[in-house]
Amino acid sequence: MKTEIIKIDTEFIRLDNLLKFAGCVDTGGAAKFIIQDGQVKVNGEVCTMRGKKMRNGDKAQIEDLLIEVTSL
C-alpha cells in the first residue's frame, strides 16, 4: 500500500478536498461520487460524508492508497 502525507496549515480539510489535493480525483463531482459510493475509508471505517472534517492524524484510504493528514 502506498502512503501519501498531506500537510495542512488549517484546522481541518474536507474529505472531498483532500482527495482532490492528493490527486485521487480531478473534480469535486468525482470525489462526491466515490465517497457516496462507499469507496473511501476514514480511519479504517467506510465514510460516505464528503464534508467529513479531516484533522491532524486522520487517515483516508482509497483502493491501495493511504492518505495521512498532518499539520504544518
CSV table of C-alpha atoms in Angstrom, one decimal:
chain,number,residue,atom,x,y,z
A,1,MET,CA,0.0,0.0,0.0
A,2,LYS,CA,1.3,3.4,-0.9
A,3,THR,CA,1.1,6.2,1.7
A,4,GLU,CA,0.9,9.9,0.9
A,5,ILE,CA,1.3,12.6,3.6
A,6,ILE,CA,-0.8,15.8,3.1
A,7,LYS,CA,0.3,18.7,5.2
A,8,ILE,CA,-2.3,21.3,6.1
A,9,ASP,CA,-2.0,24.7,7.7
A,10,THR,CA,-5.6,24.9,8.7
A,11,GLU,CA,-7.6,23.2,11.5
A,12,PHE,CA,-9.1,20.7,9.0
A,13,ILE,CA,-9.6,19.8,5.3
A,14,ARG,CA,-12.8,18.4,4.0
A,15,LEU,CA,-12.6,14.8,2.7
A,16,ASP,CA,-13.6,15.7,-0.8
A,17,ASN,CA,-10.9,18.4,-1.0
A,18,LEU,CA,-8.4,16.1,0.5
A,19,LEU,CA,-9.0,13.6,-2.3
A,20,LYS,CA,-8.6,16.3,-4.9
A,21,PHE,CA,-5.5,17.7,-3.3
A,22,ALA,CA,-3.9,14.2,-3.2
A,23,GLY,CA,-4.6,13.7,-6.9
A,24,CYS,CA,-7.0,10.8,-6.4
A,25,VAL,CA,-9.8,12.6,-8.4
A,26,ASP,CA,-9.9,15.5,-10.8
A,27,THR,CA,-13.1,17.2,-9.7
A,28,GLY,CA,-15.3,17.6,-6.7
A,29,GLY,CA,-18.0,15.8,-8.5
A,30,ALA,CA,-15.8,12.7,-8.9
A,31,ALA,CA,-14.9,12.9,-5.2
A,32,LYS,CA,-18.6,13.1,-4.3
A,33,PHE,CA,-19.3,10.0,-6.3
A,34,ILE,CA,-16.6,7.8,-4.9
A,35,ILE,CA,-17.3,8.9,-1.4
A,36,GLN,CA,-21.0,8.4,-1.6
A,37,ASP,CA,-20.4,5.1,-3.3
A,38,GLY,CA,-18.6,3.8,-0.2
A,39,GLN,CA,-15.1,3.5,-1.8
A,40,VAL,CA,-13.4,5.6,0.8
A,41,LYS,CA,-12.4,4.6,4.4
A,42,VAL,CA,-11.6,7.2,7.1
A,43,ASN,CA,-9.6,5.9,10.0
A,44,GLY,CA,-10.4,2.3,8.9
A,45,GLU,CA,-14.2,2.8,8.5
A,46,VAL,CA,-16.2,3.4,5.4
A,47,CYS,CA,-17.2,7.1,5.2
A,48,THR,CA,-19.9,8.4,2.9
A,49,MET,CA,-19.8,12.1,4.1
A,50,ARG,CA,-17.9,14.2,1.6
A,51,GLY,CA,-17.8,17.1,4.0
A,52,LYS,CA,-16.1,15.0,6.7
A,53,LYS,CA,-13.5,17.2,8.5
A,54,MET,CA,-10.1,15.6,8.3
A,55,ARG,CA,-7.8,16.7,11.0
A,56,ASN,CA,-4.2,16.1,12.1
A,57,GLY,CA,-3.6,12.4,12.3
A,58,ASP,CA,-6.6,11.3,10.4
A,59,LYS,CA,-6.2,8.8,7.5
A,60,ALA,CA,-8.2,8.2,4.4
A,61,GLN,CA,-7.9,5.1,2.2
A,62,ILE,CA,-9.0,4.7,-1.4
A,63,GLU,CA,-8.1,1.5,-3.0
A,64,ASP,CA,-4.4,0.9,-2.3
A,65,LEU,CA,-3.6,4.5,-1.4
A,66,LEU,CA,-3.4,5.7,2.2
A,67,ILE,CA,-3.6,9.5,2.7
A,68,GLU,CA,-2.4,10.8,6.1
A,69,VAL,CA,-3.2,14.3,7.2
A,70,THR,CA,-0.6,16.2,9.2
A,71,SER,CA,-0.4,19.8,10.5
A,72,LEU,CA,2.5,22.0,9.4
